[in-house]
PDB file of C-alpha atoms and ligand atoms in Angstrom:
ATOM      1  CA  MET A   9     114.284  95.041  31.234  1.00 46.00           C
ATOM      2  CA  PHE A  10     114.210  93.947  34.967  1.00 48.00           C
ATOM      3  CA  THR A  11     115.844  90.891  35.208  1.00 48.00           C
ATOM      4  CA  ARG A  12     116.428  88.279  37.889  1.00 50.00           C
ATOM      5  CA  ARG A  13     120.044  89.535  38.136  1.00 51.00           C
ATOM      6  CA  ASP A  14     118.580  93.142  38.864  1.00 47.00           C
ATOM      7  CA  MET A  15     116.248  91.785  41.201  1.00 46.00           C
ATOM      8  CA  LEU A  16     119.063  90.229  43.292  1.00 44.00           C
ATOM      9  CA  ARG A  17     121.212  93.233  43.127  1.00 47.00           C
ATOM     10  CA  THR A  18     118.070  95.451  44.448  1.00 43.00           C
ATOM     11  CA  SER A  19     117.709  92.984  47.418  1.00 42.00           C
ATOM     12  CA  ALA A  20     121.280  93.021  48.190  1.00 42.00           C
ATOM     13  CA  ALA A  21     121.324  96.765  48.225  1.00 41.00           C
ATOM     14  CA  ALA A  22     118.221  96.979  50.272  1.00 42.00           C
ATOM     15  CA  VAL A  23     119.745  94.340  52.826  1.00 43.00           C
ATOM     16  CA  ALA A  24     123.209  96.350  52.645  1.00 41.00           C
ATOM     17  CA  THR A  25     121.836  99.621  53.590  1.00 42.00           C
ATOM     18  CA  PRO A  26     121.044  98.972  57.403  1.00 44.00           C
ATOM     19  CA  LEU A  27     124.327  96.816  57.617  1.00 45.00           C
ATOM     20  CA  LEU A  28     126.407  99.996  56.586  1.00 45.00           C
ATOM     21  CA  LEU A  29     124.601 101.901  59.348  1.00 47.00           C
ATOM     22  CA  THR A  30     125.381  99.531  62.029  1.00 45.00           C
ATOM     23  CA  PRO A  31     128.981 100.655  62.650  1.00 45.00           C
ATOM     24  CA  ALA A  32     127.810 104.235  62.987  1.00 47.00           C
ATOM     25  CA  ARG A  33     125.175 103.169  65.685  1.00 46.00           C
ATOM     26  CA  ALA A  34     127.718 101.037  67.376  1.00 50.00           C
ATOM     27  CA  GLU A  35     130.062 104.037  67.714  1.00 54.00           C
ATOM     28  CA  SER A  36     127.648 106.521  69.111  1.00 68.00           C
ATOM     29  CA  GLU A  37     127.327 106.889  72.970  1.00 73.00           C
ATOM     30  CA  PRO A  38     124.711 104.607  74.361  1.00 84.00           C
ATOM     31  CA  ILE A  39     121.664 106.756  76.266  1.00 88.00           C
ATOM     32  CA  LYS A  40     122.111 105.981  80.121  1.00 95.00           C
ATOM     33  CA  GLN A  41     118.926 106.749  81.673  1.00 98.00           C
ATOM     34  CA  PHE A  42     118.229 107.025  85.337  1.00 98.00           C
ATOM     35  CA  ALA A  43     117.784 103.713  87.202  1.00 98.00           C
ATOM     36  CA  LEU A  44     116.721 102.358  90.564  1.00 98.00           C
ATOM     37  CA  PRO A  45     119.520 102.403  92.982  1.00 98.00           C
ATOM     38  CA  LYS A  46     120.170  99.333  95.205  1.00 97.00           C
ATOM     39  CA  LEU A  47     119.176  99.880  98.889  1.00 98.00           C
ATOM     40  CA  PRO A  48     122.378  99.577 101.428  1.00 96.00           C
ATOM     41  CA  TYR A  49     120.184  96.932 103.569  1.00 98.00           C
ATOM     42  CA  GLY A  50     117.273  94.323 102.827  1.00 98.00           C
ATOM     43  CA  TYR A  51     113.783  95.067 102.535  1.00 98.00           C
ATOM     44  CA  LYS A  52     113.081  93.855 106.240  1.00 98.00           C
ATOM     45  CA  ASP A  53     116.212  95.270 107.753  1.00 98.00           C
ATOM     46  CA  LEU A  54     114.206  98.445 109.084  1.00 98.00           C
ATOM     47  CA  GLU A  55     111.756  96.541 110.910  1.00 98.00           C
ATOM     48  CA  PRO A  56     110.255  97.258 113.268  1.00 98.00           C
ATOM     49  CA  SER A  57     110.177 100.842 112.402  1.00 98.00           C
ATOM     50  CA  ILE A  58     109.423 100.306 108.682  1.00 98.00           C
ATOM     51  CA  ASP A  59     108.176  97.108 107.872  1.00 98.00           C
ATOM     52  CA  GLU A  60     109.150  94.716 104.794  1.00 98.00           C
ATOM     53  CA  GLU A  61     105.975  95.277 102.771  1.00 98.00           C
ATOM     54  CA  THR A  62     106.139  99.068 102.961  1.00 98.00           C
ATOM     55  CA  MET A  63     109.906  98.982 101.923  1.00 98.00           C
ATOM     56  CA  THR A  64     109.282  96.563  98.968  1.00 98.00           C
ATOM     57  CA  ILE A  65     106.565  98.732  97.730  1.00 98.00           C
ATOM     58  CA  HIS A  66     108.066 102.070  98.442  1.00 98.00           C
ATOM     59  CA  HIS A  67     111.263 100.992  96.715  1.00 98.00           C
ATOM     60  CA  GLY A  68     110.417  98.720  93.976  1.00 98.00           C
ATOM     61  CA  LYS A  69     107.063 100.314  92.845  1.00 98.00           C
ATOM     62  CA  HIS A  70     107.056 104.060  93.919  1.00 98.00           C
ATOM     63  CA  HIS A  71     110.437 105.093  93.608  1.00 98.00           C
ATOM     64  CA  GLN A  72     110.778 102.952  90.470  1.00 98.00           C
ATOM     65  CA  ALA A  73     107.784 104.984  88.938  1.00 98.00           C
ATOM     66  CA  TYR A  74     109.323 108.123  89.662  1.00 98.00           C
ATOM     67  CA  ILE A  75     112.220 106.890  87.759  1.00 98.00           C
ATOM     68  CA  THR A  76     110.178 105.585  84.833  1.00 98.00           C
ATOM     69  CA  ASN A  77     108.191 108.702  84.315  1.00 98.00           C
ATOM     70  CA  LEU A  78     111.217 110.990  84.522  1.00 98.00           C
ATOM     71  CA  ASN A  79     113.091 109.025  81.916  1.00 98.00           C
ATOM     72  CA  ALA A  80     109.907 108.949  79.632  1.00 98.00           C
ATOM     73  CA  ALA A  81     109.703 112.624  79.980  1.00 98.00           C
ATOM     74  CA  ILE A  82     113.200 113.378  79.079  1.00 98.00           C
ATOM     75  CA  MET A  83     113.062 110.929  76.146  1.00 97.00           C
ATOM     76  CA  LYS A  84     109.938 112.397  74.743  1.00 96.00           C
ATOM     77  CA  ALA A  85     111.286 115.971  74.858  1.00 97.00           C
ATOM     78  CA  ASN A  86     114.781 114.544  73.548  1.00 96.00           C
ATOM     79  CA  ALA A  87     116.417 116.613  76.357  1.00 97.00           C
ATOM     80  CA  LEU A  88     119.047 113.812  76.411  1.00 97.00           C
ATOM     81  CA  GLU A  89     121.574 116.433  78.118  1.00 96.00           C
ATOM     82  CA  LEU A  90     119.451 115.927  81.277  1.00 98.00           C
ATOM     83  CA  PHE A  91     120.714 112.236  81.505  1.00 98.00           C
ATOM     84  CA  LYS A  92     124.498 113.611  81.824  1.00 96.00           C
ATOM     85  CA  LEU A  93     123.865 116.211  84.313  1.00 97.00           C
ATOM     86  CA  PRO A  94     123.887 115.544  87.946  1.00 97.00           C
ATOM     87  CA  LEU A  95     120.129 115.456  88.947  1.00 98.00           C
ATOM     88  CA  ALA A  96     120.648 117.888  92.011  1.00 97.00           C
ATOM     89  CA  GLN A  97     121.953 120.435  89.596  1.00 97.00           C
ATOM     90  CA  THR A  98     119.018 119.985  87.479  1.00 98.00           C
ATOM     91  CA  LEU A  99     116.644 120.245  90.444  1.00 98.00           C
ATOM     92  CA  GLY A 100     118.398 123.342  91.866  1.00 97.00           C
ATOM     93  CA  ASN A 101     118.222 125.218  88.187  1.00 97.00           C
ATOM     94  CA  LEU A 102     114.510 123.906  86.774  1.00 98.00           C
ATOM     95  CA  LYS A 103     114.443 127.064  84.678  1.00 97.00           C
ATOM     96  CA  THR A 104     116.924 125.532  82.470  1.00 96.00           C
ATOM     97  CA  VAL A 105     114.527 122.426  81.756  1.00 97.00           C
ATOM     98  CA  PRO A 106     112.539 122.561  78.828  1.00 97.00           C
ATOM     99  CA  GLU A 107     109.320 124.102  79.824  1.00 97.00           C
ATOM    100  CA  ASP A 108     107.050 121.357  78.288  1.00 97.00           C
ATOM    101  CA  ILE A 109     108.692 118.870  80.858  1.00 98.00           C
ATOM    102  CA  ARG A 110     109.528 121.187  83.793  1.00 98.00           C
ATOM    103  CA  THR A 111     106.739 119.931  85.834  1.00 98.00           C
ATOM    104  CA  ALA A 112     107.459 116.239  85.237  1.00 98.00           C
ATOM    105  CA  VAL A 113     111.011 116.781  85.881  1.00 98.00           C
ATOM    106  CA  GLN A 114     110.261 118.817  89.238  1.00 98.00           C
ATOM    107  CA  ASN A 115     107.642 115.857  90.303  1.00 98.00           C
ATOM    108  CA  ASN A 116     109.563 112.805  89.149  1.00 98.00           C
ATOM    109  CA  GLY A 117     113.137 114.046  89.159  1.00 98.00           C
ATOM    110  CA  GLY A 118     112.286 115.459  92.675  1.00 98.00           C
ATOM    111  CA  GLY A 119     110.925 111.866  93.529  1.00 98.00           C
ATOM    112  CA  HIS A 120     113.935 109.954  92.230  1.00 98.00           C
ATOM    113  CA  TRP A 121     116.217 112.371  94.300  1.00 98.00           C
ATOM    114  CA  ASN A 122     114.415 112.410  97.349  1.00 98.00           C
ATOM    115  CA  HIS A 123     113.945 108.748  97.698  1.00 98.00           C
ATOM    116  CA  THR A 124     117.651 108.039  96.768  1.00 98.00           C
ATOM    117  CA  PHE A 125     118.561 110.488  99.627  1.00 98.00           C
ATOM    118  CA  PHE A 126     116.182 108.848 101.889  1.00 98.00           C
ATOM    119  CA  TRP A 127     117.318 105.360 101.345  1.00 98.00           C
ATOM    120  CA  SER A 128     120.847 106.877 102.239  1.00 98.00           C
ATOM    121  CA  ILE A 129     120.203 108.245 105.563  1.00 98.00           C
ATOM    122  CA  MET A 130     118.666 105.247 107.120  1.00 98.00           C
ATOM    123  CA  ALA A 131     120.200 102.220 108.647  1.00 98.00           C
ATOM    124  CA  PRO A 132     119.059  99.138 110.648  1.00 98.00           C
ATOM    125  CA  VAL A 133     118.533  99.743 114.296  1.00 97.00           C
ATOM    126  CA  GLY A 134     121.584  99.996 115.928  1.00 96.00           C
ATOM    127  CA  LYS A 135     123.633 100.524 112.934  1.00 97.00           C
ATOM    128  CA  GLY A 136     123.380 104.210 112.231  1.00 97.00           C
ATOM    129  CA  GLY A 137     126.068 105.276 114.806  1.00 97.00           C
ATOM    130  CA  GLU A 138     125.188 108.257 117.308  1.00 97.00           C
ATOM    131  CA  LEU A 139     124.495 111.948 116.962  1.00 98.00           C
ATOM    132  CA  LYS A 140     127.795 113.646 117.976  1.00 97.00           C
ATOM    133  CA  GLY A 141     130.915 115.932 117.076  1.00 97.00           C
ATOM    134  CA  ASP A 142     130.325 118.819 114.712  1.00 97.00           C
ATOM    135  CA  LEU A 143     126.781 117.755 113.612  1.00 98.00           C
ATOM    136  CA  LEU A 144     125.715 117.698 117.575  1.00 98.00           C
ATOM    137  CA  LYS A 145     127.310 120.796 118.032  1.00 98.00           C
ATOM    138  CA  ALA A 146     125.509 122.476 115.078  1.00 97.00           C
ATOM    139  CA  ILE A 147     122.072 121.068 116.065  1.00 98.00           C
ATOM    140  CA  GLU A 148     122.576 122.477 119.454  1.00 98.00           C
ATOM    141  CA  GLU A 149     123.670 126.030 117.843  1.00 97.00           C
ATOM    142  CA  SER A 150     120.470 126.151 116.083  1.00 97.00           C
ATOM    143  CA  PHE A 151     118.123 124.538 118.158  1.00 98.00           C
ATOM    144  CA  LYS A 152     119.414 124.520 121.670  1.00 98.00           C
ATOM    145  CA  THR A 153     118.838 120.786 122.603  1.00 98.00           C
ATOM    146  CA  VAL A 154     118.769 117.875 120.642  1.00 98.00           C
ATOM    147  CA  GLU A 155     115.366 117.465 121.939  1.00 98.00           C
ATOM    148  CA  ASP A 156     114.100 120.587 120.696  1.00 98.00           C
ATOM    149  CA  PHE A 157     115.608 119.673 117.351  1.00 98.00           C
ATOM    150  CA  LYS A 158     113.372 116.583 117.276  1.00 98.00           C
ATOM    151  CA  LYS A 159     110.391 118.603 118.458  1.00 98.00           C
ATOM    152  CA  ALA A 160     110.971 120.984 115.531  1.00 98.00           C
ATOM    153  CA  PHE A 161     111.256 118.205 113.071  1.00 98.00           C
ATOM    154  CA  ALA A 162     108.349 116.160 114.053  1.00 98.00           C
ATOM    155  CA  ALA A 163     106.067 119.417 114.049  1.00 98.00           C
ATOM    156  CA  ALA A 164     107.193 120.268 110.631  1.00 97.00           C
ATOM    157  CA  ALA A 165     106.720 116.367 109.458  1.00 97.00           C
ATOM    158  CA  THR A 166     103.295 116.300 111.369  1.00 96.00           C
ATOM    159  CA  THR A 167     101.761 119.505 109.918  1.00 96.00           C
ATOM    160  CA  ARG A 168     103.018 119.156 106.499  1.00 95.00           C
ATOM    161  CA  PHE A 169      99.544 119.101 104.847  1.00 94.00           C
ATOM    162  CA  GLY A 170      98.863 116.026 102.329  1.00 94.00           C
ATOM    163  CA  SER A 171     101.844 114.583 100.989  1.00 97.00           C
ATOM    164  CA  GLY A 172     105.525 115.856 101.201  1.00 98.00           C
ATOM    165  CA  TRP A 173     108.661 115.655 103.335  1.00 98.00           C
ATOM    166  CA  ALA A 174     110.349 117.039 106.058  1.00 98.00           C
ATOM    167  CA  TRP A 175     114.055 118.248 106.027  1.00 98.00           C
ATOM    168  CA  LEU A 176     117.108 119.109 108.152  1.00 98.00           C
ATOM    169  CA  VAL A 177     119.004 121.612 105.748  1.00 98.00           C
ATOM    170  CA  LYS A 178     121.887 123.672 105.892  1.00 95.00           C
ATOM    171  CA  GLY A 179     120.751 127.040 107.315  1.00 88.00           C
ATOM    172  CA  LYS A 180     120.795 130.505 105.710  1.00 87.00           C
ATOM    173  CA  GLU A 181     121.235 131.924 109.041  1.00 89.00           C
ATOM    174  CA  LYS A 182     122.100 129.382 111.616  1.00 90.00           C
ATOM    175  CA  PRO A 183     124.031 126.416 110.693  1.00 95.00           C
ATOM    176  CA  LEU A 184     121.055 124.201 110.373  1.00 98.00           C
ATOM    177  CA  ALA A 185     117.224 124.663 110.030  1.00 97.00           C
ATOM    178  CA  VAL A 186     114.154 122.494 109.634  1.00 98.00           C
ATOM    179  CA  VAL A 187     111.755 122.905 106.476  1.00 97.00           C
ATOM    180  CA  SER A 188     109.039 120.987 105.019  1.00 97.00           C
ATOM    181  CA  SER A 189     108.251 120.564 101.213  1.00 98.00           C
ATOM    182  CA  ALA A 190     104.891 119.673  99.293  1.00 97.00           C
ATOM    183  CA  ASN A 191     104.697 116.552  97.080  1.00 98.00           C
ATOM    184  CA  GLN A 192     108.188 115.625  95.901  1.00 98.00           C
ATOM    185  CA  ASP A 193     109.513 119.183  96.015  1.00 98.00           C
ATOM    186  CA  SER A 194     113.111 119.371  97.413  1.00 97.00           C
ATOM    187  CA  PRO A 195     115.065 121.742  99.284  1.00 97.00           C
ATOM    188  CA  LEU A 196     117.653 121.939  96.252  1.00 97.00           C
ATOM    189  CA  MET A 197     114.818 123.852  94.414  1.00 97.00           C
ATOM    190  CA  THR A 198     115.043 126.571  97.111  1.00 96.00           C
ATOM    191  CA  GLY A 199     119.071 126.790  96.974  1.00 94.00           C
ATOM    192  CA  VAL A 200     119.500 125.167 100.283  1.00 96.00           C
ATOM    193  CA  THR A 201     120.988 121.568 100.843  1.00 96.00           C
ATOM    194  CA  PRO A 202     119.335 118.729 102.833  1.00 98.00           C
ATOM    195  CA  ILE A 203     121.182 116.718 105.238  1.00 98.00           C
ATOM    196  CA  LEU A 204     118.151 114.562 106.600  1.00 98.00           C
ATOM    197  CA  GLY A 205     114.613 113.804 105.191  1.00 98.00           C
ATOM    198  CA  LEU A 206     111.576 112.174 106.093  1.00 98.00           C
ATOM    199  CA  ASP A 207     109.043 110.917 103.690  1.00 98.00           C
ATOM    200  CA  VAL A 208     105.443 111.860 105.205  1.00 98.00           C
ATOM    201  CA  TRP A 209     103.589 110.658 101.970  1.00 97.00           C
ATOM    202  CA  GLU A 210     101.062 108.059 103.260  1.00 95.00           C
ATOM    203  CA  HIS A 211     102.576 105.307 100.776  1.00 96.00           C
ATOM    204  CA  ALA A 212     105.771 105.521 103.535  1.00 98.00           C
ATOM    205  CA  TYR A 213     103.706 104.451 106.419  1.00 97.00           C
ATOM    206  CA  TYR A 214     100.281 103.518 106.098  1.00 97.00           C
ATOM    207  CA  LEU A 215     100.442  99.824 105.899  1.00 97.00           C
ATOM    208  CA  LYS A 216     101.868  99.720 109.416  1.00 97.00           C
ATOM    209  CA  TYR A 217     100.901 102.887 111.088  1.00 96.00           C
ATOM    210  CA  ARG A 218      97.497 103.694 109.222  1.00 96.00           C
ATOM    211  CA  ASN A 219      96.618 107.230 109.899  1.00 95.00           C
ATOM    212  CA  VAL A 220      99.057 107.897 112.613  1.00 95.00           C
ATOM    213  CA  ARG A 221     101.524 109.799 111.008  1.00 95.00           C
ATOM    214  CA  ALA A 222     102.968 110.914 114.550  1.00 96.00           C
ATOM    215  CA  GLU A 223     103.769 107.360 115.477  1.00 97.00           C
ATOM    216  CA  TYR A 224     105.766 106.608 112.295  1.00 98.00           C
ATOM    217  CA  ILE A 225     107.906 109.762 113.188  1.00 97.00           C
ATOM    218  CA  LYS A 226     108.471 108.731 116.476  1.00 97.00           C
ATOM    219  CA  GLU A 227     109.667 105.314 115.397  1.00 98.00           C
ATOM    220  CA  TRP A 228     111.460 106.426 112.582  1.00 98.00           C
ATOM    221  CA  TRP A 229     114.120 108.274 114.849  1.00 98.00           C
ATOM    222  CA  LYS A 230     115.492 104.847 115.528  1.00 98.00           C
ATOM    223  CA  VAL A 231     116.749 103.930 111.934  1.00 98.00           C
ATOM    224  CA  VAL A 232     118.182 107.230 111.228  1.00 98.00           C
ATOM    225  CA  ASN A 233     121.760 106.468 109.863  1.00 98.00           C
ATOM    226  CA  TRP A 234     123.621 109.713 111.790  1.00 98.00           C
ATOM    227  CA  ASP A 235     126.932 108.593 110.372  1.00 98.00           C
ATOM    228  CA  ALA A 236     125.462 109.517 107.065  1.00 98.00           C
ATOM    229  CA  VAL A 237     123.784 112.743 108.096  1.00 98.00           C
ATOM    230  CA  ALA A 238     127.108 113.731 109.606  1.00 98.00           C
ATOM    231  CA  ALA A 239     128.924 112.984 106.456  1.00 97.00           C
ATOM    232  CA  ASN A 240     126.178 115.062 104.503  1.00 97.00           C
ATOM    233  CA  PHE A 241     126.744 117.904 107.063  1.00 97.00           C
ATOM    234  CA  ALA A 242     130.594 117.784 106.593  1.00 95.00           C
ATOM    235  CA  ALA A 243     130.604 117.495 102.614  1.00 92.00           C
ATOM    236  CA  ASN A 244     128.194 120.142 101.609  1.00 67.00           C
TER     237      ASN A 244
HETATM  238 MN1  MN3 B  22     107.745 107.886  99.117  1.00 65.98          MN
END
């Protein structure tokens, strides 16, 4: 016979079960997903080269979307180890990523890494230091003059068809080389290390420069953080 006391016992047991699981759950490591990095300057601080509205949308919406989609792909595949590895390492070894999320990681992981890098190599006008020292020497050795380097970089950025990036990378033959990449692909995926990069997706410049990508590239040089680029060159 099922008494009222039995019923209470059953209810208590039902309540007790999740409570018993609580300590185990608390001990397990929380999952630390990728998160939007704070900018080292305000949204309006790169004006007039890059306007406040573009920066607000680019960082808060576009960059955030890559992160949201990257996290979702990793969670869906339960490939949680990818949260623990440096993203640069994952992008350099895409073959190790589960095949069903490899393209999502390439696009959205590339998007997250590229944008984080992009914010870091810019500074408000007058705050980015000067091109000098070992980096200047390496640029002159690879491109003859700074002017020739800027021409080569602008040409790569201008002629990249559709959406993509222009990069200054550690070279395989000369100290430095200019390359471009499509979509959110990163030079890391080809085994070279970027030290400077420019986003030439329309979302990076269209509000202010409309279709005139060349003008955006010209104005962008004013907000390059040469101290950060020199640190990238020295570190890698
Ligand atoms: Mn972008």
